[in-house]
Amino acid sequence: MLSICIPIYNTVPLDLLRALSKQANRLDFSYEIILLNDASTTDIENDLNQASKIEQVKIYHNDKNLGRSVSRNKLGDLARYAFLLFIDGDSGMQNGNYLKQYSDYLKTGIVCCGGTSYQEGNQNKDEILRLTYGRKRESRDAKTRKINPYQSFTTHHFLIDKKVFQRIQFDTSIKGYGHEDTLFGLELKKQNIPIIHIDNSLYHLGIDKTEVFLNKTKEGVRNLANLYARYKRDEDFANAIHLVRFYQKQKSMRMLWIWSIFLAMLNPIIKLNLNSKHPSLKLFDLFKLKIFIKANNKLKNEE
C-alpha cells in the first residue's frame, strides 16, 4: 500500500530507516522503503550495506548525479504501491507515531504535508544562519500552513497518491537547488488537488554552514529568475513568492535602479551580518533581492 521514497546524496539516514521499518511493521499494510543514491561523491558503502539489512529496504543507484527533481520522479516510477511518502535523506524521526499519523490519510487523490522542525541545543556558529532561517521561516504548525496550503507545500516530506504524482511530477528543467517545490505546489493548485496539512513533523538534520547556504541561496534565486522569465504573467506564481511580489511592485514604481545602488552600498554590511552570531533575516531578504535583480537584468540583456 505504501512506498516510502528517499533520495540520498553523500549520507544514509540509518536511524530514520530503522525507525520507519519499526513503525511500519506495527501497521496493518504492505510497505517498502526505497533509497535512490544520486551518485554520491563520498564513501557511503558501509552505511548502504547496513541499510540493505533493514527490513523492506531496497537500494537503487544513479550512474551520474541527476538532481532532486529527476531523482524524485524516478523514485515514483520505481515504487510498487498506490501511495508514496517522499522523505528527504537528511531527515530525523521526531515521534514514534509518524507513519500512523500519515496512515490516516491514505486516500485517493490527496496530498498531505507533515511539517518541518529543528532540534534545539547549541549549534556551531557556522550553522546559525541556516538554523535561524529554518526555525523562523520553515518550522510552522499546520494551522499556519493551512492559511496558504499550496504556498506552504514543501518537499521535505509529503504523502501523495501515486496516480496524482504520475500526472504532475517535478519539473526536470530545474537544475541544482531551489523552487521545484514551488512549481509542484502551483500545479497541484491548478489541478484542484487538495493539500492537507497536519502536525507530523520530521527534523531537518542537514544543516548547511553559512557559506554553503549562501551559495545554495544564490543558485535558488537564479533558478527563481529563470522561472520568473517563464511565468511572470502567471498570477498564482507571482503571488506565491514574496520576493517576486516585491520585485514586481518596485519595478512598476521604477525603483529597481535605486534598490540596485542601495544594495551595492549595503552589501559589506549584509555579508558581515549574515556571517555573525546574530544574523538578520531582513538583511538575508535584501541579499536575495540583490541577486534577483542582478539575475533578471542579466536575462534581459541576453534577450
mmCIF file of N, CA and C in Angstrom, residues 217 221 224 242-248 250-251 255-256 258-260 262-263 270 282-297:
data_model
loop_
_atom_site.group_PDB
_atom_site.id
_atom_site.type_symbol
_atom_site.label_atom_id
_atom_site.label_comp_id
_atom_site.label_asym_id
_atom_site.label_seq_id
_atom_site.Cartn_x
_atom_site.Cartn_y
_atom_site.Cartn_z
ATOM 1 N N THR A 217 21.580 29.515 -1.763
ATOM 2 C CA THR A 217 20.570 30.566 -1.903
ATOM 3 C C THR A 217 20.752 31.314 -3.214
ATOM 4 N N VAL A 221 17.919 31.509 -6.070
ATOM 5 C CA VAL A 221 17.377 32.777 -6.549
ATOM 6 C C VAL A 221 17.574 32.904 -8.058
ATOM 7 N N LEU A 224 14.982 30.951 -9.582
ATOM 8 C CA LEU A 224 13.726 31.697 -9.496
ATOM 9 C C LEU A 224 13.633 32.737 -10.606
ATOM 10 N N HIS A 242 7.078 35.864 -2.063
ATOM 11 C CA HIS A 242 7.190 37.245 -1.574
ATOM 12 C C HIS A 242 8.233 38.037 -2.361
ATOM 13 N N LEU A 243 9.373 37.417 -2.664
ATOM 14 C CA LEU A 243 10.438 38.119 -3.387
ATOM 15 C C LEU A 243 9.946 38.589 -4.749
ATOM 16 N N VAL A 244 9.190 37.766 -5.447
ATOM 17 C CA VAL A 244 8.669 38.141 -6.760
ATOM 18 C C VAL A 244 7.650 39.262 -6.637
ATOM 19 N N ARG A 245 6.772 39.174 -5.648
ATOM 20 C CA ARG A 245 5.779 40.237 -5.439
ATOM 21 C C ARG A 245 6.458 41.572 -5.174
ATOM 22 N N PHE A 246 7.471 41.570 -4.332
ATOM 23 C CA PHE A 246 8.174 42.816 -4.009
ATOM 24 C C PHE A 246 8.890 43.363 -5.239
ATOM 25 N N TYR A 247 9.546 42.489 -5.975
ATOM 26 C CA TYR A 247 10.269 42.900 -7.184
ATOM 27 C C TYR A 247 9.322 43.548 -8.185
ATOM 28 N N GLN A 248 8.182 42.908 -8.407
ATOM 29 C CA GLN A 248 7.224 43.447 -9.370
ATOM 30 C C GLN A 248 6.703 44.816 -8.943
ATOM 31 N N GLN A 250 8.264 47.056 -7.038
ATOM 32 C CA GLN A 250 9.318 48.058 -7.210
ATOM 33 C C GLN A 250 9.566 48.358 -8.691
ATOM 34 N N LYS A 251 9.424 47.334 -9.519
ATOM 35 C CA LYS A 251 9.591 47.531 -10.959
ATOM 36 C C LYS A 251 8.500 48.450 -11.504
ATOM 37 N N MET A 255 11.614 51.715 -9.372
ATOM 38 C CA MET A 255 12.510 51.896 -8.227
ATOM 39 C C MET A 255 13.678 50.911 -8.221
ATOM 40 N N LEU A 256 13.747 50.018 -9.184
ATOM 41 C CA LEU A 256 14.762 48.979 -9.133
ATOM 42 C C LEU A 256 16.179 49.538 -9.215
ATOM 43 N N ILE A 258 17.247 52.306 -8.005
ATOM 44 C CA ILE A 258 17.583 52.834 -6.671
ATOM 45 C C ILE A 258 17.948 51.692 -5.734
ATOM 46 N N TRP A 259 17.163 50.605 -5.799
ATOM 47 C CA TRP A 259 17.474 49.444 -4.982
ATOM 48 C C TRP A 259 18.842 48.864 -5.330
ATOM 49 N N SER A 260 19.191 48.849 -6.597
ATOM 50 C CA SER A 260 20.494 48.317 -7.014
ATOM 51 C C SER A 260 21.636 49.106 -6.393
ATOM 52 N N PHE A 262 21.444 51.083 -3.681
ATOM 53 C CA PHE A 262 21.360 50.939 -2.229
ATOM 54 C C PHE A 262 21.942 49.602 -1.763
ATOM 55 N N LEU A 263 21.595 48.530 -2.470
ATOM 56 C CA LEU A 263 22.062 47.200 -2.072
ATOM 57 C C LEU A 263 23.561 47.033 -2.307
ATOM 58 N N ILE A 270 25.708 43.595 4.905
ATOM 59 C CA ILE A 270 24.903 42.380 4.802
ATOM 60 C C ILE A 270 25.781 41.141 4.983
ATOM 61 N N LYS A 282 15.916 39.919 7.762
ATOM 62 C CA LYS A 282 15.580 41.052 6.893
ATOM 63 C C LYS A 282 16.745 41.362 5.961
ATOM 64 N N LEU A 283 17.951 41.305 6.509
ATOM 65 C CA LEU A 283 19.126 41.506 5.655
ATOM 66 C C LEU A 283 19.312 40.330 4.698
ATOM 67 N N PHE A 284 18.954 39.140 5.154
ATOM 68 C CA PHE A 284 19.006 37.976 4.269
ATOM 69 C C PHE A 284 18.053 38.157 3.096
ATOM 70 N N ASP A 285 16.875 38.730 3.345
ATOM 71 C CA ASP A 285 15.925 39.020 2.268
ATOM 72 C C ASP A 285 16.504 40.035 1.282
ATOM 73 N N LEU A 286 17.230 41.016 1.793
ATOM 74 C CA LEU A 286 17.865 42.002 0.913
ATOM 75 C C LEU A 286 18.982 41.355 0.095
ATOM 76 N N PHE A 287 19.689 40.418 0.702
ATOM 77 C CA PHE A 287 20.711 39.647 -0.016
ATOM 78 C C PHE A 287 20.080 38.944 -1.220
ATOM 79 N N LYS A 288 18.913 38.330 -1.008
ATOM 80 C CA LYS A 288 18.223 37.637 -2.104
ATOM 81 C C LYS A 288 17.699 38.618 -3.145
ATOM 82 N N LEU A 289 17.220 39.770 -2.697
ATOM 83 C CA LEU A 289 16.730 40.772 -3.642
ATOM 84 C C LEU A 289 17.849 41.243 -4.564
ATOM 85 N N LYS A 290 19.026 41.458 -4.014
ATOM 86 C CA LYS A 290 20.178 41.882 -4.816
ATOM 87 C C LYS A 290 20.481 40.851 -5.907
ATOM 88 N N ILE A 291 20.498 39.573 -5.540
ATOM 89 C CA ILE A 291 20.769 38.507 -6.508
ATOM 90 C C ILE A 291 19.674 38.449 -7.565
ATOM 91 N N PHE A 292 18.424 38.614 -7.127
ATOM 92 C CA PHE A 292 17.285 38.511 -8.046
ATOM 93 C C PHE A 292 17.298 39.642 -9.072
ATOM 94 N N ILE A 293 17.564 40.854 -8.639
ATOM 95 C CA ILE A 293 17.634 41.994 -9.563
ATOM 96 C C ILE A 293 18.750 41.775 -10.583
ATOM 97 N N LYS A 294 19.909 41.364 -10.095
ATOM 98 C CA LYS A 294 21.056 41.141 -10.975
ATOM 99 C C LYS A 294 20.768 40.025 -11.980
ATOM 100 N N ALA A 295 20.135 38.942 -11.525
ATOM 101 C CA ALA A 295 19.837 37.816 -12.411
ATOM 102 C C ALA A 295 18.826 38.210 -13.484
ATOM 103 N N ASN A 296 17.811 38.975 -13.095
ATOM 104 C CA ASN A 296 16.818 39.422 -14.080
ATOM 105 C C ASN A 296 17.412 40.382 -15.091
ATOM 106 N N ASN A 297 18.309 41.260 -14.649
ATOM 107 C CA ASN A 297 18.984 42.178 -15.577
ATOM 108 C C ASN A 297 19.827 41.398 -16.593
#
